[in-house]
């Protein structure tokens, strides 16, 4: 039976042994460095996650409610004239109350009865029906309505999408000023606001010019 030939494995020199150890040591250090880097990244991600979860992320603080009566008083003092303040339910939101200083200055309050409608009160200073037509983008009165003894012009807007979503309006002359109530609120809601203005409008109509 043939005998397998043996192979002679050459013995490593001291330099070869030292080089081999150095290579193994380098590979070990590289492996440890990679592990340490991964561990550091995981630790950093964990810290970031804790910070994100710990910081409160609530809704922005709501805007303080607008005190229409207080703003109106300041306008009256500035312009030396009476301005209208409607009596509306406390549940209504007010999105603005200020004088819009265009060609004709106008005291304007924006009411939001609910999430689906809005109603603007505009009092044009020294204005008439021409100003009302400009505000309503050329719309003309379609009739009249008597509310609490006062006769208002009514406007029914056929295409609200072409008129800033305004679908209905009431207008009346109040002494030197013209008053408009307009928006997407129902005629019934608009009439209630108009009724709350009766005494103030009569005072403007009866004041000496």
mmCIF file with all atom_site columns, N, CA, C and O in Angstrom, residues 114-152:
data_model
loop_
_atom_site.group_PDB
_atom_site.id
_atom_site.type_symbol
_atom_site.label_atom_id
_atom_site.label_alt_id
_atom_site.label_comp_id
_atom_site.label_asym_id
_atom_site.label_entity_id
_atom_site.label_seq_id
_atom_site.pdbx_PDB_ins_code
_atom_site.Cartn_x
_atom_site.Cartn_y
_atom_site.Cartn_z
_atom_site.occupancy
_atom_site.B_iso_or_equiv
_atom_site.pdbx_formal_charge
_atom_site.auth_seq_id
_atom_site.auth_comp_id
_atom_site.auth_asym_id
_atom_site.auth_atom_id
_atom_site.pdbx_PDB_model_num
ATOM 1   N N  . UNK A 1 114 ? -69.476 79.958  13.466 1.00 0.00 ? 114 UNK A N  1
ATOM 2   C CA . UNK A 1 114 ? -69.134 78.531  13.566 1.00 0.00 ? 114 UNK A CA 1
ATOM 3   C C  . UNK A 1 114 ? -68.055 78.241  12.535 1.00 0.00 ? 114 UNK A C  1
ATOM 4   O O  . UNK A 1 114 ? -67.579 79.146  11.846 1.00 0.00 ? 114 UNK A O  1
ATOM 5   N N  . UNK A 1 115 ? -67.706 76.971  12.423 1.00 0.00 ? 115 UNK A N  1
ATOM 6   C CA . UNK A 1 115 ? -66.606 76.612  11.523 1.00 0.00 ? 115 UNK A CA 1
ATOM 7   C C  . UNK A 1 115 ? -67.000 76.701  10.053 1.00 0.00 ? 115 UNK A C  1
ATOM 8   O O  . UNK A 1 115 ? -66.148 76.588  9.173  1.00 0.00 ? 115 UNK A O  1
ATOM 9   N N  . UNK A 1 116 ? -68.271 76.882  9.777  1.00 0.00 ? 116 UNK A N  1
ATOM 10  C CA . UNK A 1 116 ? -68.732 76.857  8.394  1.00 0.00 ? 116 UNK A CA 1
ATOM 11  C C  . UNK A 1 116 ? -69.206 78.208  7.878  1.00 0.00 ? 116 UNK A C  1
ATOM 12  O O  . UNK A 1 116 ? -69.714 78.292  6.757  1.00 0.00 ? 116 UNK A O  1
ATOM 13  N N  . UNK A 1 117 ? -69.081 79.252  8.670  1.00 0.00 ? 117 UNK A N  1
ATOM 14  C CA . UNK A 1 117 ? -69.584 80.544  8.206  1.00 0.00 ? 117 UNK A CA 1
ATOM 15  C C  . UNK A 1 117 ? -68.809 81.697  8.838  1.00 0.00 ? 117 UNK A C  1
ATOM 16  O O  . UNK A 1 117 ? -68.130 81.527  9.848  1.00 0.00 ? 117 UNK A O  1
ATOM 17  N N  . UNK A 1 118 ? -68.936 82.870  8.211  1.00 0.00 ? 118 UNK A N  1
ATOM 18  C CA . UNK A 1 118 ? -68.343 84.090  8.750  1.00 0.00 ? 118 UNK A CA 1
ATOM 19  C C  . UNK A 1 118 ? -69.287 85.247  8.452  1.00 0.00 ? 118 UNK A C  1
ATOM 20  O O  . UNK A 1 118 ? -70.151 85.168  7.572  1.00 0.00 ? 118 UNK A O  1
ATOM 21  N N  . UNK A 1 119 ? -69.118 86.314  9.205  1.00 0.00 ? 119 UNK A N  1
ATOM 22  C CA . UNK A 1 119 ? -69.951 87.499  9.011  1.00 0.00 ? 119 UNK A CA 1
ATOM 23  C C  . UNK A 1 119 ? -69.119 88.736  9.319  1.00 0.00 ? 119 UNK A C  1
ATOM 24  O O  . UNK A 1 119 ? -68.528 88.841  10.388 1.00 0.00 ? 119 UNK A O  1
ATOM 25  N N  . UNK A 1 120 ? -69.074 89.654  8.367  1.00 0.00 ? 120 UNK A N  1
ATOM 26  C CA . UNK A 1 120 ? -68.319 90.888  8.543  1.00 0.00 ? 120 UNK A CA 1
ATOM 27  C C  . UNK A 1 120 ? -69.267 92.052  8.816  1.00 0.00 ? 120 UNK A C  1
ATOM 28  O O  . UNK A 1 120 ? -70.290 92.202  8.139  1.00 0.00 ? 120 UNK A O  1
ATOM 29  N N  . UNK A 1 121 ? -68.912 92.848  9.783  1.00 0.00 ? 121 UNK A N  1
ATOM 30  C CA . UNK A 1 121 ? -69.582 94.124  10.030 1.00 0.00 ? 121 UNK A CA 1
ATOM 31  C C  . UNK A 1 121 ? -68.652 95.209  9.513  1.00 0.00 ? 121 UNK A C  1
ATOM 32  O O  . UNK A 1 121 ? -67.502 95.321  9.958  1.00 0.00 ? 121 UNK A O  1
ATOM 33  N N  . UNK A 1 122 ? -69.123 95.970  8.552  1.00 0.00 ? 122 UNK A N  1
ATOM 34  C CA . UNK A 1 122 ? -68.302 97.046  7.989  1.00 0.00 ? 122 UNK A CA 1
ATOM 35  C C  . UNK A 1 122 ? -69.080 98.348  8.050  1.00 0.00 ? 122 UNK A C  1
ATOM 36  O O  . UNK A 1 122 ? -70.235 98.419  7.610  1.00 0.00 ? 122 UNK A O  1
ATOM 37  N N  . UNK A 1 123 ? -68.445 99.376  8.578  1.00 0.00 ? 123 UNK A N  1
ATOM 38  C CA . UNK A 1 123 ? -69.044 100.707 8.682  1.00 0.00 ? 123 UNK A CA 1
ATOM 39  C C  . UNK A 1 123 ? -68.156 101.666 7.903  1.00 0.00 ? 123 UNK A C  1
ATOM 40  O O  . UNK A 1 123 ? -67.091 102.082 8.363  1.00 0.00 ? 123 UNK A O  1
ATOM 41  N N  . UNK A 1 124 ? -68.605 102.000 6.687  1.00 0.00 ? 124 UNK A N  1
ATOM 42  C CA . UNK A 1 124 ? -67.822 102.904 5.851  1.00 0.00 ? 124 UNK A CA 1
ATOM 43  C C  . UNK A 1 124 ? -68.018 104.342 6.290  1.00 0.00 ? 124 UNK A C  1
ATOM 44  O O  . UNK A 1 124 ? -69.149 104.841 6.325  1.00 0.00 ? 124 UNK A O  1
ATOM 45  N N  . UNK A 1 125 ? -66.935 105.007 6.637  1.00 0.00 ? 125 UNK A N  1
ATOM 46  C CA . UNK A 1 125 ? -67.030 106.391 7.111  1.00 0.00 ? 125 UNK A CA 1
ATOM 47  C C  . UNK A 1 125 ? -67.328 107.335 5.932  1.00 0.00 ? 125 UNK A C  1
ATOM 48  O O  . UNK A 1 125 ? -66.606 107.327 4.916  1.00 0.00 ? 125 UNK A O  1
ATOM 49  N N  . UNK A 1 126 ? -68.388 108.118 6.100  1.00 0.00 ? 126 UNK A N  1
ATOM 50  C CA . UNK A 1 126 ? -68.792 109.073 5.057  1.00 0.00 ? 126 UNK A CA 1
ATOM 51  C C  . UNK A 1 126 ? -68.952 108.356 3.711  1.00 0.00 ? 126 UNK A C  1
ATOM 52  O O  . UNK A 1 126 ? -68.434 108.799 2.678  1.00 0.00 ? 126 UNK A O  1
ATOM 53  N N  . UNK A 1 127 ? -69.665 107.248 3.752  1.00 0.00 ? 127 UNK A N  1
ATOM 54  C CA . UNK A 1 127 ? -69.827 106.409 2.563  1.00 0.00 ? 127 UNK A CA 1
ATOM 55  C C  . UNK A 1 127 ? -71.305 106.222 2.245  1.00 0.00 ? 127 UNK A C  1
ATOM 56  O O  . UNK A 1 127 ? -72.186 106.481 3.075  1.00 0.00 ? 127 UNK A O  1
ATOM 57  N N  . UNK A 1 128 ? -71.576 105.754 1.026  1.00 0.00 ? 128 UNK A N  1
ATOM 58  C CA . UNK A 1 128 ? -72.948 105.510 0.593  1.00 0.00 ? 128 UNK A CA 1
ATOM 59  C C  . UNK A 1 128 ? -73.063 104.189 -0.134 1.00 0.00 ? 128 UNK A C  1
ATOM 60  O O  . UNK A 1 128 ? -72.209 103.300 0.003  1.00 0.00 ? 128 UNK A O  1
ATOM 61  N N  . UNK A 1 129 ? -74.096 104.038 -0.946 1.00 0.00 ? 129 UNK A N  1
ATOM 62  C CA . UNK A 1 129 ? -74.341 102.776 -1.636 1.00 0.00 ? 129 UNK A CA 1
ATOM 63  C C  . UNK A 1 129 ? -73.247 102.458 -2.650 1.00 0.00 ? 129 UNK A C  1
ATOM 64  O O  . UNK A 1 129 ? -73.001 101.284 -2.950 1.00 0.00 ? 129 UNK A O  1
ATOM 65  N N  . UNK A 1 130 ? -72.607 103.478 -3.183 1.00 0.00 ? 130 UNK A N  1
ATOM 66  C CA . UNK A 1 130 ? -71.514 103.221 -4.137 1.00 0.00 ? 130 UNK A CA 1
ATOM 67  C C  . UNK A 1 130 ? -70.399 102.448 -3.454 1.00 0.00 ? 130 UNK A C  1
ATOM 68  O O  . UNK A 1 130 ? -69.826 101.500 -4.030 1.00 0.00 ? 130 UNK A O  1
ATOM 69  N N  . UNK A 1 131 ? -70.085 102.838 -2.227 1.00 0.00 ? 131 UNK A N  1
ATOM 70  C CA . UNK A 1 131 ? -69.068 102.110 -1.459 1.00 0.00 ? 131 UNK A CA 1
ATOM 71  C C  . UNK A 1 131 ? -69.513 100.676 -1.211 1.00 0.00 ? 131 UNK A C  1
ATOM 72  O O  . UNK A 1 131 ? -68.725 99.739  -1.346 1.00 0.00 ? 131 UNK A O  1
ATOM 73  N N  . UNK A 1 132 ? -70.805 100.492 -0.874 1.00 0.00 ? 132 UNK A N  1
ATOM 74  C CA . UNK A 1 132 ? -71.322 99.142  -0.628 1.00 0.00 ? 132 UNK A CA 1
ATOM 75  C C  . UNK A 1 132 ? -71.162 98.267  -1.861 1.00 0.00 ? 132 UNK A C  1
ATOM 76  O O  . UNK A 1 132 ? -70.765 97.102  -1.771 1.00 0.00 ? 132 UNK A O  1
ATOM 77  N N  . UNK A 1 133 ? -71.443 98.828  -3.038 1.00 0.00 ? 133 UNK A N  1
ATOM 78  C CA . UNK A 1 133 ? -71.294 98.061  -4.276 1.00 0.00 ? 133 UNK A CA 1
ATOM 79  C C  . UNK A 1 133 ? -69.843 97.670  -4.517 1.00 0.00 ? 133 UNK A C  1
ATOM 80  O O  . UNK A 1 133 ? -69.544 96.565  -4.986 1.00 0.00 ? 133 UNK A O  1
ATOM 81  N N  . UNK A 1 134 ? -68.924 98.552  -4.164 1.00 0.00 ? 134 UNK A N  1
ATOM 82  C CA . UNK A 1 134 ? -67.500 98.226  -4.325 1.00 0.00 ? 134 UNK A CA 1
ATOM 83  C C  . UNK A 1 134 ? -67.095 97.087  -3.386 1.00 0.00 ? 134 UNK A C  1
ATOM 84  O O  . UNK A 1 134 ? -66.379 96.174  -3.787 1.00 0.00 ? 134 UNK A O  1
ATOM 85  N N  . UNK A 1 135 ? -67.549 97.164  -2.134 1.00 0.00 ? 135 UNK A N  1
ATOM 86  C CA . UNK A 1 135 ? -67.209 96.118  -1.170 1.00 0.00 ? 135 UNK A CA 1
ATOM 87  C C  . UNK A 1 135 ? -67.759 94.766  -1.629 1.00 0.00 ? 135 UNK A C  1
ATOM 88  O O  . UNK A 1 135 ? -67.098 93.730  -1.503 1.00 0.00 ? 135 UNK A O  1
ATOM 89  N N  . UNK A 1 136 ? -68.968 94.791  -2.192 1.00 0.00 ? 136 UNK A N  1
ATOM 90  C CA . UNK A 1 136 ? -69.624 93.551  -2.623 1.00 0.00 ? 136 UNK A CA 1
ATOM 91  C C  . UNK A 1 136 ? -69.329 93.214  -4.082 1.00 0.00 ? 136 UNK A C  1
ATOM 92  O O  . UNK A 1 136 ? -70.052 92.429  -4.707 1.00 0.00 ? 136 UNK A O  1
ATOM 93  N N  . UNK A 1 137 ? -68.296 93.797  -4.619 1.00 0.00 ? 137 UNK A N  1
ATOM 94  C CA . UNK A 1 137 ? -67.807 93.497  -5.971 1.00 0.00 ? 137 UNK A CA 1
ATOM 95  C C  . UNK A 1 137 ? -68.887 93.678  -7.030 1.00 0.00 ? 137 UNK A C  1
ATOM 96  O O  . UNK A 1 137 ? -69.115 92.819  -7.883 1.00 0.00 ? 137 UNK A O  1
ATOM 97  N N  . UNK A 1 138 ? -69.577 94.813  -6.945 1.00 0.00 ? 138 UNK A N  1
ATOM 98  C CA . UNK A 1 138 ? -70.547 95.154  -7.971 1.00 0.00 ? 138 UNK A CA 1
ATOM 99  C C  . UNK A 1 138 ? -71.950 94.639  -7.731 1.00 0.00 ? 138 UNK A C  1
ATOM 100 O O  . UNK A 1 138 ? -72.852 94.920  -8.535 1.00 0.00 ? 138 UNK A O  1
ATOM 101 N N  . UNK A 1 139 ? -72.175 93.907  -6.653 1.00 0.00 ? 139 UNK A N  1
ATOM 102 C CA . UNK A 1 139 ? -73.516 93.384  -6.391 1.00 0.00 ? 139 UNK A CA 1
ATOM 103 C C  . UNK A 1 139 ? -74.481 94.519  -6.090 1.00 0.00 ? 139 UNK A C  1
ATOM 104 O O  . UNK A 1 139 ? -74.130 95.500  -5.427 1.00 0.00 ? 139 UNK A O  1
ATOM 105 N N  . UNK A 1 140 ? -75.708 94.375  -6.570 1.00 0.00 ? 140 UNK A N  1
ATOM 106 C CA . UNK A 1 140 ? -76.750 95.372  -6.330 1.00 0.00 ? 140 UNK A CA 1
ATOM 107 C C  . UNK A 1 140 ? -77.801 94.781  -5.397 1.00 0.00 ? 140 UNK A C  1
ATOM 108 O O  . UNK A 1 140 ? -77.961 93.559  -5.310 1.00 0.00 ? 140 UNK A O  1
ATOM 109 N N  . UNK A 1 141 ? -78.524 95.647  -4.659 1.00 0.00 ? 141 UNK A N  1
ATOM 110 C CA . UNK A 1 141 ? -79.571 95.132  -3.780 1.00 0.00 ? 141 UNK A CA 1
ATOM 111 C C  . UNK A 1 141 ? -80.609 94.324  -4.555 1.00 0.00 ? 141 UNK A C  1
ATOM 112 O O  . UNK A 1 141 ? -80.966 94.671  -5.683 1.00 0.00 ? 141 UNK A O  1
ATOM 113 N N  . UNK A 1 142 ? -81.091 93.249  -3.942 1.00 0.00 ? 142 UNK A N  1
ATOM 114 C CA . UNK A 1 142 ? -82.124 92.417  -4.571 1.00 0.00 ? 142 UNK A CA 1
ATOM 115 C C  . UNK A 1 142 ? -83.475 92.599  -3.903 1.00 0.00 ? 142 UNK A C  1
ATOM 116 O O  . UNK A 1 142 ? -84.463 92.002  -4.329 1.00 0.00 ? 142 UNK A O  1
ATOM 117 N N  . UNK A 1 143 ? -83.524 93.409  -2.833 1.00 0.00 ? 143 UNK A N  1
ATOM 118 C CA . UNK A 1 143 ? -84.779 93.627  -2.124 1.00 0.00 ? 143 UNK A CA 1
ATOM 119 C C  . UNK A 1 143 ? -84.523 94.393  -0.852 1.00 0.00 ? 143 UNK A C  1
ATOM 120 O O  . UNK A 1 143 ? -83.450 94.990  -0.670 1.00 0.00 ? 143 UNK A O  1
ATOM 121 N N  . UNK A 1 144 ? -85.499 94.391  0.036  1.00 0.00 ? 144 UNK A N  1
ATOM 122 C CA . UNK A 1 144 ? -85.361 95.052  1.337  1.00 0.00 ? 144 UNK A CA 1
ATOM 123 C C  . UNK A 1 144 ? -85.909 94.143  2.421  1.00 0.00 ? 144 UNK A C  1
ATOM 124 O O  . UNK A 1 144 ? -86.690 93.221  2.162  1.00 0.00 ? 144 UNK A O  1
ATOM 125 N N  . UNK A 1 145 ? -85.487 94.414  3.660  1.00 0.00 ? 145 UNK A N  1
ATOM 126 C CA . UNK A 1 145 ? -85.992 93.672  4.818  1.00 0.00 ? 145 UNK A CA 1
ATOM 127 C C  . UNK A 1 145 ? -86.147 94.655  5.972  1.00 0.00 ? 145 UNK A C  1
ATOM 128 O O  . UNK A 1 145 ? -85.240 95.462  6.229  1.00 0.00 ? 145 UNK A O  1
ATOM 129 N N  . UNK A 1 146 ? -87.282 94.600  6.641  1.00 0.00 ? 146 UNK A N  1
ATOM 130 C CA . UNK A 1 146 ? -87.500 95.453  7.811  1.00 0.00 ? 146 UNK A CA 1
ATOM 131 C C  . UNK A 1 146 ? -87.125 94.664  9.054  1.00 0.00 ? 146 UNK A C  1
ATOM 132 O O  . UNK A 1 146 ? -87.709 93.605  9.337  1.00 0.00 ? 146 UNK A O  1
ATOM 133 N N  . UNK A 1 147 ? -86.127 95.167  9.764  1.00 0.00 ? 147 UNK A N  1
ATOM 134 C CA . UNK A 1 147 ? -85.611 94.480  10.956 1.00 0.00 ? 147 UNK A CA 1
ATOM 135 C C  . UNK A 1 147 ? -85.663 95.454  12.119 1.00 0.00 ? 147 UNK A C  1
ATOM 136 O O  . UNK A 1 147 ? -84.985 96.490  12.098 1.00 0.00 ? 147 UNK A O  1
ATOM 137 N N  . UNK A 1 148 ? -86.481 95.137  13.092 1.00 0.00 ? 148 UNK A N  1
ATOM 138 C CA . UNK A 1 148 ? -86.617 95.975  14.280 1.00 0.00 ? 148 UNK A CA 1
ATOM 139 C C  . UNK A 1 148 ? -86.939 97.421  13.915 1.00 0.00 ? 148 UNK A C  1
ATOM 140 O O  . UNK A 1 148 ? -86.410 98.367  14.497 1.00 0.00 ? 148 UNK A O  1
ATOM 141 N N  . UNK A 1 149 ? -87.812 97.589  12.919 1.00 0.00 ? 149 UNK A N  1
ATOM 142 C CA . UNK A 1 149 ? -88.250 98.924  12.523 1.00 0.00 ? 149 UNK A CA 1
ATOM 143 C C  . UNK A 1 149 ? -87.356 99.639  11.535 1.00 0.00 ? 149 UNK A C  1
ATOM 144 O O  . UNK A 1 149 ? -87.713 100.713 11.047 1.00 0.00 ? 149 UNK A O  1
ATOM 145 N N  . UNK A 1 150 ? -86.199 99.087  11.208 1.00 0.00 ? 150 UNK A N  1
ATOM 146 C CA . UNK A 1 150 ? -85.287 99.705  10.238 1.00 0.00 ? 150 UNK A CA 1
ATOM 147 C C  . UNK A 1 150 ? -85.341 98.942  8.924  1.00 0.00 ? 150 UNK A C  1
ATOM 148 O O  . UNK A 1 150 ? -85.423 97.702  8.908  1.00 0.00 ? 150 UNK A O  1
ATOM 149 N N  . UNK A 1 151 ? -85.284 99.674  7.836  1.00 0.00 ? 151 UNK A N  1
ATOM 150 C CA . UNK A 1 151 ? -85.333 99.052  6.512  1.00 0.00 ? 151 UNK A CA 1
ATOM 151 C C  . UNK A 1 151 ? -83.916 98.890  5.957  1.00 0.00 ? 151 UNK A C  1
ATOM 152 O O  . UNK A 1 151 ? -83.205 99.876  5.741  1.00 0.00 ? 151 UNK A O  1
ATOM 153 N N  . UNK A 1 152 ? -83.555 97.649  5.755  1.00 0.00 ? 152 UNK A N  1
ATOM 154 C CA . UNK A 1 152 ? -82.238 97.310  5.224  1.00 0.00 ? 152 UNK A CA 1
ATOM 155 C C  . UNK A 1 152 ? -82.355 96.869  3.770  1.00 0.00 ? 152 UNK A C  1
ATOM 156 O O  . UNK A 1 152 ? -83.335 96.234  3.384  1.00 0.00 ? 152 UNK A O  1
#
